[in-house]
Short mmCIF file of C-alpha atoms in Angstrom, two decimals:
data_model
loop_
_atom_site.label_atom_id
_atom_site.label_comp_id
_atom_site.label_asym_id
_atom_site.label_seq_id
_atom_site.Cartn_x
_atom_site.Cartn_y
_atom_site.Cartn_z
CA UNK A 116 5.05 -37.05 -33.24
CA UNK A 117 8.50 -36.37 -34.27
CA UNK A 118 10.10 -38.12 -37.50
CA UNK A 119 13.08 -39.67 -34.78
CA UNK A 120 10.04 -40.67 -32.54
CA UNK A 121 8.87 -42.38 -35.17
CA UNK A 122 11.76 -44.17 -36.84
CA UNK A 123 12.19 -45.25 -33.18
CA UNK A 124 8.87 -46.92 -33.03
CA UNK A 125 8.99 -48.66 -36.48
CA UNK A 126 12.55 -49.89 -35.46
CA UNK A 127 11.01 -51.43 -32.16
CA UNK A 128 8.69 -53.11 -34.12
CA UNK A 129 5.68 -50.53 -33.03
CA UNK A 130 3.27 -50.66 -36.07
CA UNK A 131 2.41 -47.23 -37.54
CA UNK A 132 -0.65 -45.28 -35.98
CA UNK A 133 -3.22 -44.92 -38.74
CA UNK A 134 -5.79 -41.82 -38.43
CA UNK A 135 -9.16 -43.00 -37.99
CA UNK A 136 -11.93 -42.21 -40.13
CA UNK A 137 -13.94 -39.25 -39.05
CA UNK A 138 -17.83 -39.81 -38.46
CA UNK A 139 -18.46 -37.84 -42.13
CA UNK A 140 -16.85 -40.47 -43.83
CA UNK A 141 -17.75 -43.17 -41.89
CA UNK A 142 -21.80 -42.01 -42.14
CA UNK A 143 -21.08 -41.55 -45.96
CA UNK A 144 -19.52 -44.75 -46.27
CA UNK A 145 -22.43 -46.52 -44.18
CA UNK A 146 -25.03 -43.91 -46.73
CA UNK A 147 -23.31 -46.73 -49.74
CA UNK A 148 -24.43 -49.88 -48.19
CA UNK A 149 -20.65 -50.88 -46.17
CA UNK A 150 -21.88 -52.34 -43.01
CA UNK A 151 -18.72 -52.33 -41.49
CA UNK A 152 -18.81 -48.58 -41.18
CA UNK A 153 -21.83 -48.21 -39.61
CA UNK A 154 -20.74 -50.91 -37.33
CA UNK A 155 -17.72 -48.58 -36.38
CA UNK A 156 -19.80 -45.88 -35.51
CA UNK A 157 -21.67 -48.41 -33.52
CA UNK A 158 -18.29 -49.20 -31.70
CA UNK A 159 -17.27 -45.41 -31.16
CA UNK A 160 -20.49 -43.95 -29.65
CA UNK A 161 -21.81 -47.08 -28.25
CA UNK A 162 -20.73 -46.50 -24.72
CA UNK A 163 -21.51 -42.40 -24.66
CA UNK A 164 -24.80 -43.13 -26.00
CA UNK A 165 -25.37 -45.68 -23.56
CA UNK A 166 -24.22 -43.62 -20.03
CA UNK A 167 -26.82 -40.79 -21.99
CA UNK A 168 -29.53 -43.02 -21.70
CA UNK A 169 -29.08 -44.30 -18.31
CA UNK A 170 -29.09 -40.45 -16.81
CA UNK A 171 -32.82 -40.74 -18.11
CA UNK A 172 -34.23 -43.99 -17.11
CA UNK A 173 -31.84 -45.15 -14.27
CA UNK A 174 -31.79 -48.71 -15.56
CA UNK A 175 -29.11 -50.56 -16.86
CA UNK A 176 -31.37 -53.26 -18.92
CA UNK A 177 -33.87 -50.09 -19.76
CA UNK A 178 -30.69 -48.21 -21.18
CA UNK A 179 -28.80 -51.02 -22.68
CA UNK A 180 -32.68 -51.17 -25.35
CA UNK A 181 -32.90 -47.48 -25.65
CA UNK A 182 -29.26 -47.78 -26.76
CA UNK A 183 -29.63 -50.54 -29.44
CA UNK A 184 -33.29 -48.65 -30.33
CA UNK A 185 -31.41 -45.30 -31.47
CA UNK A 186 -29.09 -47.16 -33.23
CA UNK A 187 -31.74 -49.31 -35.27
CA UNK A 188 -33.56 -45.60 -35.47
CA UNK A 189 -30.19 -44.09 -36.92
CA UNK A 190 -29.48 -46.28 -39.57
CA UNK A 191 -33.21 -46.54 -40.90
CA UNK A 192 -33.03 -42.24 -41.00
CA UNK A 193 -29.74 -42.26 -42.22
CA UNK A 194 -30.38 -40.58 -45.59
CA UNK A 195 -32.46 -38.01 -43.42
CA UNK A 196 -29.14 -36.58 -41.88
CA UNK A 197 -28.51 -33.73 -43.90
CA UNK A 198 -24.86 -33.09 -42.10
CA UNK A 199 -22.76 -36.15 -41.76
CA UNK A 200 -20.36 -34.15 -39.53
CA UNK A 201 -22.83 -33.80 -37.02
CA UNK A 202 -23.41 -37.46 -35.99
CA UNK A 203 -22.51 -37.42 -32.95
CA UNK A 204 -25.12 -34.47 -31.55
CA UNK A 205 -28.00 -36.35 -34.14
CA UNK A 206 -27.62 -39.72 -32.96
CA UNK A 207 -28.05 -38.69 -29.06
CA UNK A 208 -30.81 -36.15 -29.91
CA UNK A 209 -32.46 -39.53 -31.08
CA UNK A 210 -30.86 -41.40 -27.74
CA UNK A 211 -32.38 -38.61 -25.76
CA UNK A 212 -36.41 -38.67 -27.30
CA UNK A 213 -36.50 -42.07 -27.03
CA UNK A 214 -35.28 -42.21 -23.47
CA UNK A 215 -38.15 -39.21 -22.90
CA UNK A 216 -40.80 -41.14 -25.14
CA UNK A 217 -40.11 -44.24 -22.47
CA UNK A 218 -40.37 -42.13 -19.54
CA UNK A 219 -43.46 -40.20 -20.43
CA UNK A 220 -45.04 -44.32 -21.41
CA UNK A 221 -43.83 -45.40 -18.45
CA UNK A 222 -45.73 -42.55 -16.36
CA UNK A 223 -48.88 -43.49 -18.70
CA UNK A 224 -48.46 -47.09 -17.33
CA UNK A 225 -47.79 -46.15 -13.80
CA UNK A 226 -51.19 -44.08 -13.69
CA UNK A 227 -52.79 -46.97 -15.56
CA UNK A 228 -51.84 -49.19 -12.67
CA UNK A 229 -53.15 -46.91 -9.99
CA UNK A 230 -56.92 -46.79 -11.53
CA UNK A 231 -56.88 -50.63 -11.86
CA UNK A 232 -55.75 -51.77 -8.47
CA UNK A 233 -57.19 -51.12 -5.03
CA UNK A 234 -54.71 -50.18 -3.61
CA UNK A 235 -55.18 -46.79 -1.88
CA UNK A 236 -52.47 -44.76 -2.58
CA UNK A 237 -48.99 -45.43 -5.27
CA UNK A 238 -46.16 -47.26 -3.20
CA UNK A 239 -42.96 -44.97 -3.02
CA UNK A 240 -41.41 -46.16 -6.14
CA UNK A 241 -44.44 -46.00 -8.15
CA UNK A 242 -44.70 -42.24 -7.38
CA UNK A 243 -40.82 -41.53 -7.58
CA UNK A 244 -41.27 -43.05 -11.40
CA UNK A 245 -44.43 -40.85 -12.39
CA UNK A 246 -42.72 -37.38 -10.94
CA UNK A 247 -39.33 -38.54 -12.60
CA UNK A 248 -41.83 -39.08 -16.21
CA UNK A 249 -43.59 -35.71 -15.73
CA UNK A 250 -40.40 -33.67 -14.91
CA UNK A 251 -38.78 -35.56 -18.22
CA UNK A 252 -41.31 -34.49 -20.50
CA UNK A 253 -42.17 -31.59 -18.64
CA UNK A 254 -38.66 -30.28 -19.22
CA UNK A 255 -38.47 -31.32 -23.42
CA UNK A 256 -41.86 -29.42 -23.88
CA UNK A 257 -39.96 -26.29 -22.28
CA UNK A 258 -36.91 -26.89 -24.20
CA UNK A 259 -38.85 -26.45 -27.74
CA UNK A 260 -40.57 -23.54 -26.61
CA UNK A 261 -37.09 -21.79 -26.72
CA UNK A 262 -36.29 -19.83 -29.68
CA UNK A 263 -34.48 -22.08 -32.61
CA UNK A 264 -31.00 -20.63 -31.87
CA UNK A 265 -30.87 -20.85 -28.08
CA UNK A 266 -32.61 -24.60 -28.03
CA UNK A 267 -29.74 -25.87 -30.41
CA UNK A 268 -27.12 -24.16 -28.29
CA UNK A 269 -28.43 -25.95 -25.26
CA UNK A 270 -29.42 -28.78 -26.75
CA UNK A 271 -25.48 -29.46 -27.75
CA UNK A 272 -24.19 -27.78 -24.45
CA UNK A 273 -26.20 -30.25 -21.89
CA UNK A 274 -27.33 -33.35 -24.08
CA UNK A 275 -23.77 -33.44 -26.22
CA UNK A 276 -21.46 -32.26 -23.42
CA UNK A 277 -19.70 -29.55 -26.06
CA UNK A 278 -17.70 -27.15 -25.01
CA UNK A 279 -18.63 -23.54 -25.95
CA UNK A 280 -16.25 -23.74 -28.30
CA UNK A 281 -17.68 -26.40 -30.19
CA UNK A 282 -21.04 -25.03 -30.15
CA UNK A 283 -20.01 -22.17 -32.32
CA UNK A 284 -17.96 -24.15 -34.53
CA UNK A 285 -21.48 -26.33 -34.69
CA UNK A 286 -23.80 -23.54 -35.30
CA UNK A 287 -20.99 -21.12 -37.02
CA UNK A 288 -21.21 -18.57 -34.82
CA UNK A 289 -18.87 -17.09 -31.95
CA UNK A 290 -17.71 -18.72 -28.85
CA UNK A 291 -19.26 -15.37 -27.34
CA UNK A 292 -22.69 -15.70 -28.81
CA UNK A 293 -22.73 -19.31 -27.78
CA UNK A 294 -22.11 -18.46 -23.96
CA UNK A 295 -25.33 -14.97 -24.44
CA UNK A 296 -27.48 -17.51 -26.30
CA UNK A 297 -26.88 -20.20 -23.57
CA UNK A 298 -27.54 -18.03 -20.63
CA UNK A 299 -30.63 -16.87 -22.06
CA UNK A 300 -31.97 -20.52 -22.61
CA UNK A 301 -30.87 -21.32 -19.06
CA UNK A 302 -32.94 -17.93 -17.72
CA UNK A 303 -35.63 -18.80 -19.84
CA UNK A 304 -36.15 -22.32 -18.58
CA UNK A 305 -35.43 -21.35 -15.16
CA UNK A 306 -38.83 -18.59 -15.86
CA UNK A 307 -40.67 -21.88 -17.62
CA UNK A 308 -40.13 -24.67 -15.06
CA UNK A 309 -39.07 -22.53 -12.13
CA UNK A 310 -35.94 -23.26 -9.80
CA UNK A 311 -35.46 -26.64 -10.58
CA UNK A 312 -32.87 -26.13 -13.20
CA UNK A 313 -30.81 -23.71 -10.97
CA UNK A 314 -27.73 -25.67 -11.62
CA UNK A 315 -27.92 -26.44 -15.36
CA UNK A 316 -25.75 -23.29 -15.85
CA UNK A 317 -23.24 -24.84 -14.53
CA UNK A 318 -23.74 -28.14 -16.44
CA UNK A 319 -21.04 -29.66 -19.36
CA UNK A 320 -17.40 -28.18 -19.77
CA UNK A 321 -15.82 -24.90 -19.52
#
């Protein structure tokens, strides 16, 4: 903003902009015990986190508990993050294996149901929910069989939404090696699970 531009708002009684703290210093500040930082991370990734989980489960209420579990998760590992920086990408990794730990009980429970009832076959829903579970985990077991550098590229690719750009910052590494290293994970997941994942190339930003 220009110096005019601002004079201009402080004359029209426009209160100065303040930067806000970045998610190091608000992790480091929440690391000391002040509750009202963690409770502004809580505000800023809140909703993200939230829309993350519901692309698992496909429940609001299911979603709105994963969301308040990763949080609760977050802050009792807090110590454990070893890069404050990287928040963001930690605290949906955690979003995302608890959504995937829910799925895979919920398939447990769904299959417990079926040996317990008479009923002859799983109604329609009951079966959508168990392939939905199996596909989940079926798809993080593949995921860490990928070598270390390709499973953290498309691990902040597809579950963060980076750009490639990003990604390389993340992992310091080029924007180039970012792109080879994500095509390979794509190819071998597509090899792993077949042609279900066809799209995910074309998943996140350009």
């Amino acid at each position: 903003m220009s110096i005019a531009r601002r004079l201009v708002r402080e004359s029209a009684g426009y209160p100065m902009s303040t930067e806000e703290p970045s998610d190091a210093d608000l992790v480091t500040r929440a690391r000391a015990g002040q509750r009202p930082a963690f409770e502004a991370l809580v505000r800023r990734y809140q909703k993200p986190l939230y829309f993350l989980c519901l692309r698992y489960v496909h429940d609001h209420d299911g979603a709105a508990d994963l969301t308040q579990r990763a949080f609760i998760r977050a802050l009792e590992k807090m110590d454990e993050l070893r890069d404050p920086s990287i928040f963001r990408g930690w605290l949906f990794r955690i979003g995302a294996n608890l959504a995937l730990n829910h799925l895979r009980d919920n398939a447990r429970l769904v299959e417990e149901e079926s040996r317990t009832t008479d009923e002859p076959a799983q109604t329609p829903e009951a079966q959508l929910r168990l392939e939905a579970a199996e596909e989940a985990v079926a798809l993080r077991r593949a995921v860490a069989m990928l070598p270390t550098r390709q499973r953290m590229t498309l691990e902040l690719r597809i579950y963060e939404d980076l750009a490639f750009r990003d990604v390389a910052a993340a992992l310091q590494t080029t924007e180039g090696a970012a792109k080879v290293n994500f095509h390979y994970a794509v190819r071998r997941l597509r090899t792993i699970l077949g042609p279900a994942l066809g799209g995910a190339g074309k998943a996140g930003k350009r």
